[in-house]
Coordinates of C-alpha atoms and ligand atoms in Angstrom, one line a residue:
M26 CA 190.7 105.4 -19.7
T27 CA 193.2 103.9 -22.1
D28 CA 195.9 101.5 -21.1
T29 CA 199.0 100.9 -23.1
T30 CA 199.7 97.3 -24.1
R31 CA 201.1 95.0 -21.5
L32 CA 204.8 95.1 -20.7
P33 CA 206.9 92.7 -22.8
Q34 CA 207.1 89.3 -21.1
A35 CA 210.9 89.3 -21.2
L36 CA 211.0 92.6 -19.3
Q37 CA 208.5 91.4 -16.8
Q38 CA 210.5 88.2 -16.2
R39 CA 213.8 90.2 -15.8
I40 CA 212.1 92.4 -13.1
E41 CA 210.9 89.4 -11.2
Q42 CA 214.3 87.8 -11.4
L43 CA 216.1 90.9 -10.2
A44 CA 213.6 91.2 -7.3
Q45 CA 214.3 87.6 -6.3
Q46 CA 218.0 87.9 -6.5
A47 CA 218.3 91.2 -4.5
P48 CA 220.5 90.2 -1.5
A49 CA 219.1 91.4 1.9
G50 CA 221.5 92.9 4.4
P51 CA 223.2 90.5 6.9
I52 CA 221.7 89.7 10.3
L53 CA 223.9 91.3 13.0
S54 CA 224.4 90.7 16.7
P55 CA 223.6 93.6 19.1
E56 CA 227.4 94.1 19.6
Q57 CA 228.0 94.3 15.8
T58 CA 225.1 96.7 15.4
A59 CA 226.4 99.0 18.2
A60 CA 229.9 99.0 16.8
L61 CA 228.7 99.8 13.3
K62 CA 226.5 102.6 14.5
S63 CA 229.2 104.2 16.4
D64 CA 231.7 104.1 13.5
I65 CA 229.0 105.5 11.1
K66 CA 228.2 108.4 13.4
A67 CA 231.9 109.3 13.5
L68 CA 232.2 109.1 9.7
L69 CA 229.1 111.2 9.2
K70 CA 230.6 113.9 11.4
E71 CA 234.1 113.7 10.0
K72 CA 232.7 114.1 6.4
N73 CA 229.9 116.5 7.1
A74 CA 227.5 113.9 5.6
Q75 CA 223.8 113.5 6.3
L76 CA 221.5 110.4 6.0
V77 CA 218.4 110.7 3.9
A78 CA 216.3 107.6 4.6
H79 CA 213.0 106.3 3.3
Y80 CA 210.3 104.8 5.6
Y81 CA 210.8 101.3 4.1
V82 CA 214.5 100.8 5.0
D83 CA 215.5 98.8 8.1
A84 CA 214.5 100.3 11.5
E85 CA 218.2 100.6 12.5
L86 CA 218.9 102.9 9.5
Q87 CA 215.8 105.0 10.1
A88 CA 216.8 105.4 13.8
L89 CA 220.4 106.3 12.8
A90 CA 219.2 109.0 10.3
E91 CA 217.1 110.6 13.1
E92 CA 219.9 110.4 15.7
T93 CA 222.4 112.1 13.4
G94 CA 220.3 115.1 12.1
G95 CA 219.3 113.4 8.9
V96 CA 215.8 112.7 7.8
V97 CA 213.4 109.8 7.5
A98 CA 210.6 110.6 5.1
D99 CA 208.5 109.8 2.0
S100 CA 210.1 110.3 -1.4
L101 CA 208.7 113.9 -1.7
E102 CA 210.2 115.1 1.6
M103 CA 213.4 113.2 0.9
A104 CA 213.8 115.3 -2.3
N105 CA 212.9 118.5 -0.4
F106 CA 215.3 117.8 2.5
G107 CA 218.2 117.0 0.2
A108 CA 217.7 120.2 -1.8
K109 CA 217.8 122.3 1.3
S110 CA 220.5 120.5 3.2
D111 CA 223.9 122.2 3.7
A112 CA 225.8 118.9 4.1
D113 CA 228.8 118.2 1.7
I114 CA 227.6 114.6 1.3
L115 CA 224.1 113.1 1.2
V116 CA 223.9 109.4 1.8
V117 CA 220.5 108.2 0.4
C118 CA 219.2 105.1 2.1
G119 CA 216.5 103.9 -0.2
V120 CA 216.4 103.0 -3.9
R121 CA 218.3 104.4 -6.9
F122 CA 215.7 106.9 -8.2
M123 CA 215.8 108.6 -4.7
G124 CA 219.6 109.0 -5.0
E125 CA 219.2 110.3 -8.5
T126 CA 216.6 112.8 -7.5
A127 CA 218.9 114.0 -4.7
K128 CA 221.8 114.5 -7.2
L129 CA 219.6 116.2 -9.7
L130 CA 218.5 118.8 -7.1
S131 CA 222.0 119.1 -5.6
P132 CA 224.6 118.8 -8.3
G133 CA 227.2 120.4 -6.1
K134 CA 226.9 117.8 -3.4
K135 CA 228.3 114.3 -3.4
V136 CA 225.4 111.8 -3.3
L137 CA 226.2 108.3 -2.1
M138 CA 224.1 105.2 -1.6
P139 CA 224.9 102.1 0.5
T140 CA 224.5 100.2 -2.8
L141 CA 223.7 101.5 -6.3
E142 CA 222.1 98.1 -7.1
A143 CA 219.0 99.0 -5.1
T144 CA 216.5 99.6 -7.8
C145 CA 212.7 99.7 -8.1
S146 CA 210.3 97.6 -10.3
L147 CA 208.6 100.8 -11.5
D148 CA 211.8 102.3 -12.7
L149 CA 212.8 99.1 -14.4
S150 CA 209.4 98.8 -16.1
C151 CA 209.8 102.1 -18.0
P152 CA 212.8 101.9 -20.4
P153 CA 213.5 105.4 -21.8
D154 CA 213.6 104.4 -25.5
A155 CA 210.2 102.6 -25.3
F156 CA 208.7 105.5 -23.3
R157 CA 210.0 108.1 -25.8
A158 CA 208.4 106.1 -28.7
F159 CA 205.1 106.0 -26.7
I160 CA 205.2 109.8 -26.2
D161 CA 205.9 110.3 -29.9
E162 CA 202.8 108.3 -30.7
H163 CA 200.6 110.5 -28.5
P164 CA 201.5 114.2 -29.1
D165 CA 199.3 116.8 -27.4
H166 CA 199.5 115.1 -24.1
T167 CA 201.2 116.4 -20.9
V168 CA 203.7 113.8 -19.7
V169 CA 203.5 113.1 -16.0
V170 CA 205.9 110.6 -14.5
Y171 CA 206.1 109.2 -11.0
A172 CA 209.3 110.0 -9.1
N173 CA 210.0 106.2 -9.2
T174 CA 211.7 106.6 -12.7
S175 CA 215.2 107.1 -14.0
A176 CA 216.7 110.5 -14.8
E177 CA 216.4 109.6 -18.5
V178 CA 212.7 109.1 -18.2
K179 CA 212.3 112.3 -16.1
A180 CA 214.1 114.2 -18.9
L181 CA 211.2 113.2 -21.2
A182 CA 208.5 114.5 -18.8
D183 CA 206.7 117.8 -18.2
W184 CA 206.0 116.9 -14.5
T185 CA 207.3 114.6 -11.9
V186 CA 204.9 113.6 -9.1
T187 CA 205.0 111.4 -6.0
S188 CA 202.1 109.7 -4.3
G189 CA 202.2 112.7 -1.8
N190 CA 201.3 115.3 -4.5
A191 CA 200.0 113.4 -7.5
L192 CA 196.3 114.1 -6.9
H193 CA 197.0 117.8 -6.4
I194 CA 199.1 118.2 -9.5
V195 CA 196.8 116.2 -11.8
R196 CA 193.8 118.2 -10.6
H197 CA 195.7 121.3 -11.4
L198 CA 196.5 120.0 -14.9
K199 CA 192.9 118.8 -15.5
A200 CA 191.6 122.3 -14.6
Q201 CA 193.8 123.6 -17.5
G202 CA 192.2 121.1 -19.9
E203 CA 195.3 118.9 -20.3
R204 CA 195.3 115.3 -21.4
I205 CA 197.9 113.2 -19.7
I206 CA 200.4 110.4 -20.3
W207 CA 201.0 108.7 -17.0
A208 CA 203.9 106.4 -16.2
P209 CA 204.8 104.0 -14.9
D210 CA 202.5 102.7 -12.1
R211 CA 199.2 101.4 -13.5
H212 CA 197.3 101.1 -10.1
L213 CA 198.3 104.6 -9.0
G214 CA 197.4 105.9 -12.4
H215 CA 194.0 104.4 -12.4
W216 CA 193.3 105.6 -8.9
I217 CA 194.3 109.2 -9.9
E218 CA 192.2 109.0 -13.0
K219 CA 189.2 107.9 -11.0
E220 CA 189.6 110.5 -8.4
T221 CA 190.2 113.4 -10.8
G222 CA 188.3 112.3 -13.9
V223 CA 191.2 113.4 -16.1
D224 CA 191.8 111.9 -19.6
M225 CA 194.8 109.7 -19.1
L226 CA 197.0 107.1 -21.0
V227 CA 198.4 104.7 -18.5
W228 CA 201.8 102.9 -18.7
Q229 CA 201.6 99.3 -17.4
G230 CA 204.2 99.1 -14.7
H231 CA 203.6 97.8 -11.2
C232 CA 205.3 97.7 -7.8
V233 CA 206.4 94.2 -6.8
V234 CA 205.4 94.9 -3.2
H235 CA 202.0 96.6 -3.5
D236 CA 200.8 94.5 -6.4
E237 CA 200.7 91.5 -4.2
F238 CA 198.1 92.8 -1.7
M239 CA 195.0 90.6 -2.0
A240 CA 191.4 91.9 -1.8
Y241 CA 189.6 88.6 -0.9
E242 CA 192.1 87.8 1.9
L243 CA 192.0 91.4 3.1
E244 CA 188.2 91.2 3.4
K245 CA 188.5 88.1 5.5
L246 CA 191.1 89.7 7.7
R247 CA 188.9 92.7 8.2
A248 CA 186.0 90.5 9.2
E249 CA 188.3 89.0 11.9
H250 CA 189.2 92.6 13.1
P251 CA 186.0 94.6 12.6
E252 CA 187.4 97.5 14.7
A253 CA 190.5 97.9 12.5
K254 CA 190.8 100.7 10.0
V255 CA 192.3 99.7 6.6
L256 CA 195.2 101.9 5.3
V257 CA 196.3 101.4 1.7
H258 CA 199.1 102.9 -0.5
P259 CA 197.7 103.7 -3.9
E260 CA 200.2 101.5 -5.7
S261 CA 198.0 98.6 -4.6
P262 CA 195.4 97.0 -7.0
E263 CA 192.0 98.7 -7.5
N264 CA 190.0 96.1 -5.6
V265 CA 192.4 96.5 -2.5
I266 CA 192.1 100.3 -2.7
A267 CA 188.3 99.9 -2.8
L268 CA 188.4 98.3 0.7
A269 CA 190.4 101.2 2.2
D270 CA 189.4 103.6 4.9
V271 CA 192.4 105.8 4.1
V272 CA 194.3 105.8 0.7
G273 CA 197.5 107.8 0.5
S274 CA 201.3 108.2 0.4
T275 CA 203.4 106.8 3.2
R276 CA 203.3 110.1 5.0
V277 CA 199.4 110.2 4.8
L278 CA 199.2 106.6 6.2
I279 CA 201.5 107.5 9.1
E280 CA 199.4 110.6 9.9
A281 CA 196.3 108.4 9.9
V282 CA 197.8 106.1 12.5
R283 CA 198.8 109.1 14.6
T284 CA 195.6 111.1 14.4
L285 CA 192.7 108.7 14.1
P286 CA 191.1 107.6 17.4
D287 CA 191.1 103.9 16.3
R288 CA 193.4 101.4 18.1
Q289 CA 194.0 98.8 15.3
F290 CA 195.1 99.2 11.7
I291 CA 195.5 96.8 8.8
V292 CA 198.3 98.3 6.7
A293 CA 198.7 97.6 2.9
T294 CA 202.2 99.0 2.3
D295 CA 205.8 97.9 3.0
Y296 CA 206.0 97.0 6.7
G297 CA 209.3 98.9 7.1
I298 CA 206.9 101.8 7.7
F299 CA 205.9 100.2 11.1
Y300 CA 209.0 101.7 12.7
K301 CA 207.7 105.2 12.2
M302 CA 204.0 104.3 12.9
Q303 CA 205.0 102.7 16.1
Q304 CA 207.1 105.7 17.1
V305 CA 204.3 108.2 16.5
A306 CA 201.6 105.9 18.1
P307 CA 203.2 103.4 20.4
D308 CA 199.9 102.1 21.9
K309 CA 198.3 101.2 18.5
E310 CA 198.3 97.8 16.9
L311 CA 199.5 97.3 13.4
I312 CA 198.7 94.3 11.2
V313 CA 200.3 93.6 7.8
A314 CA 197.7 93.3 5.0
P315 CA 197.7 89.8 3.4
T316 CA 199.9 89.1 0.4
S317 CA 199.4 85.3 0.2
S318 CA 196.4 83.0 -0.3
R319 CA 195.9 79.3 -0.4
E320 CA 196.4 79.5 -4.2
R321 CA 199.3 82.0 -4.3
Q322 CA 202.4 82.6 -2.3
C323 CA 203.9 86.0 -2.0
S324 CA 207.4 86.7 -3.3
S325 CA 208.2 90.2 -1.8
C326 CA 205.7 89.6 1.0
A327 CA 205.1 93.2 2.0
H328 CA 208.8 94.2 2.1
C329 CA 210.7 95.8 -0.8
P330 CA 213.6 93.5 -1.8
W331 CA 215.6 96.5 -3.0
M332 CA 215.0 98.7 0.1
A333 CA 216.2 95.7 2.1
M334 CA 219.6 95.8 0.4
N335 CA 220.5 98.9 2.5
S336 CA 222.3 97.8 5.7
L337 CA 224.6 99.2 8.4
V338 CA 227.4 97.2 6.8
N339 CA 227.2 98.7 3.3
L340 CA 226.4 102.1 4.8
K341 CA 229.7 102.1 6.8
R342 CA 231.6 100.8 3.8
V343 CA 230.3 103.6 1.4
L344 CA 231.2 106.3 4.0
E345 CA 234.7 104.9 4.0
T346 CA 235.2 104.2 0.3
E347 CA 232.7 106.8 -1.3
D348 CA 232.6 104.4 -4.2
Q349 CA 228.8 104.1 -4.6
E350 CA 228.3 107.6 -6.0
I351 CA 225.4 108.8 -8.1
V352 CA 226.9 110.6 -11.2
I353 CA 224.6 112.3 -13.8
D354 CA 225.7 113.7 -17.1
P355 CA 225.2 117.6 -16.9
E356 CA 223.3 117.7 -20.2
L357 CA 220.9 115.1 -18.9
R358 CA 220.6 116.8 -15.6
E359 CA 219.5 120.1 -17.3
R360 CA 216.4 118.4 -18.7
A361 CA 215.7 115.9 -15.9
V362 CA 215.7 118.4 -13.1
Q363 CA 213.0 120.6 -14.7
P364 CA 210.0 118.4 -13.9
I365 CA 211.3 117.8 -10.4
E366 CA 211.7 121.5 -9.7
R367 CA 208.3 122.2 -11.1
M368 CA 206.9 119.6 -8.7
L369 CA 208.7 121.0 -5.7
A370 CA 207.7 124.6 -6.4
F371 CA 204.1 123.5 -6.8
S372 CA 204.3 121.4 -3.6
R373 CA 205.8 124.3 -1.6
E374 CA 203.2 126.7 -2.9
Q375 CA 200.4 124.3 -1.8
G376 CA 202.0 123.7 1.6
L377 CA 202.7 120.0 0.9
V378 CA 206.3 120.5 1.9
K379 CA 208.1 123.3 3.7
Ligands
13P427 P1 206.2 107.4 -1.2 O1 206.3 108.4 -2.2 O2 204.9 107.4 -0.5 O3 207.4 107.6 -0.2 O4 206.4 106.0 -1.9 C1 207.6 105.7 -2.6 C2 207.6 104.3 -2.9 O5 208.5 103.8 -3.5 C3 206.4 103.5 -2.6 O6 206.5 102.2 -2.9
SF4_428 FE1 209.7 100.5 -6.0 FE2 207.7 99.1 -4.9 FE3 210.1 99.1 -3.8 FE4 208.6 101.3 -3.7 S1 208.2 99.4 -2.7 S2 210.8 101.2 -4.2 S3 207.6 101.2 -5.7 S4 209.6 98.3 -5.8

């Protein structure tokens, strides 16, 4: 295993600053919520628009997506759903790379987001120019990037992957004797490398949410709940993954809660996912994995600051104004869509999506 050098300190500081400054949606009364939901439903119908929501956004938004014929899903199924939808407008409730992926796959549709400011620390940690230089230093490698990257970075890649298909795709590449450049999440990269034994150069990005889960505190919590199963998203640190009963993408973790006979689960991922977990298994108990200790306070505290920027208020506004639109240069699109289409074709072939 070879790591690239650490991210420049200035970039790291900027990412932390942006995460801290991300404004969460407003707290609404039940009356305000009901009025907004009704207005949004009317606007979706009028404009033939569909909501494509991630498991980490507010429960209200997830419920609304389900009630209006949209989808609530992991990033892989969001991409798949958007590509197959016959709506005129897709409104992506999630973070920027998810909106960009939808637009890359559906250039003929209008793709809106409640706010284009909702970004992702992994996307921010991989500036295209620095990444291009890194690729140039390491020819003869297959470039595999996580979906959590900009269109510019995808345009430099051979494959895009998500946590829902990364293991399958990297195993396939290893079988062909490929050596890999992996970006940007270092924890997911190391986990994939360990599971597959592939020769991999790993970019040093991290997720501001998953990086905060703490192994020592998790062990203590598990000792207090010996019956609980530990579920971990692979963007978490290696010593946290080592404590997991199940490691996997958001969809895999939801399936674990639904299908395992256990009654209690400690969950190391964004707690926005509890809406769906509770829906599929209402009688099970979910506990957030620890992100703080006596020595260290959490800053994102198991909830993505950028996912939290999506709200009923800015969703209604964008449906009225259509001003938060994803626009991608056609020449860039031509290159950036290729690794995503390769990923989707492979995932459909393997039965990972329909
Ligand atoms: P999934 O691909 O599992 O939906 O995860 C996306 C993400 O941003 C996790 O932090
Ligand atoms: Fe990015 Fe982490 Fe937020 Fe997912 S949870 S969108 S990886 S910052």
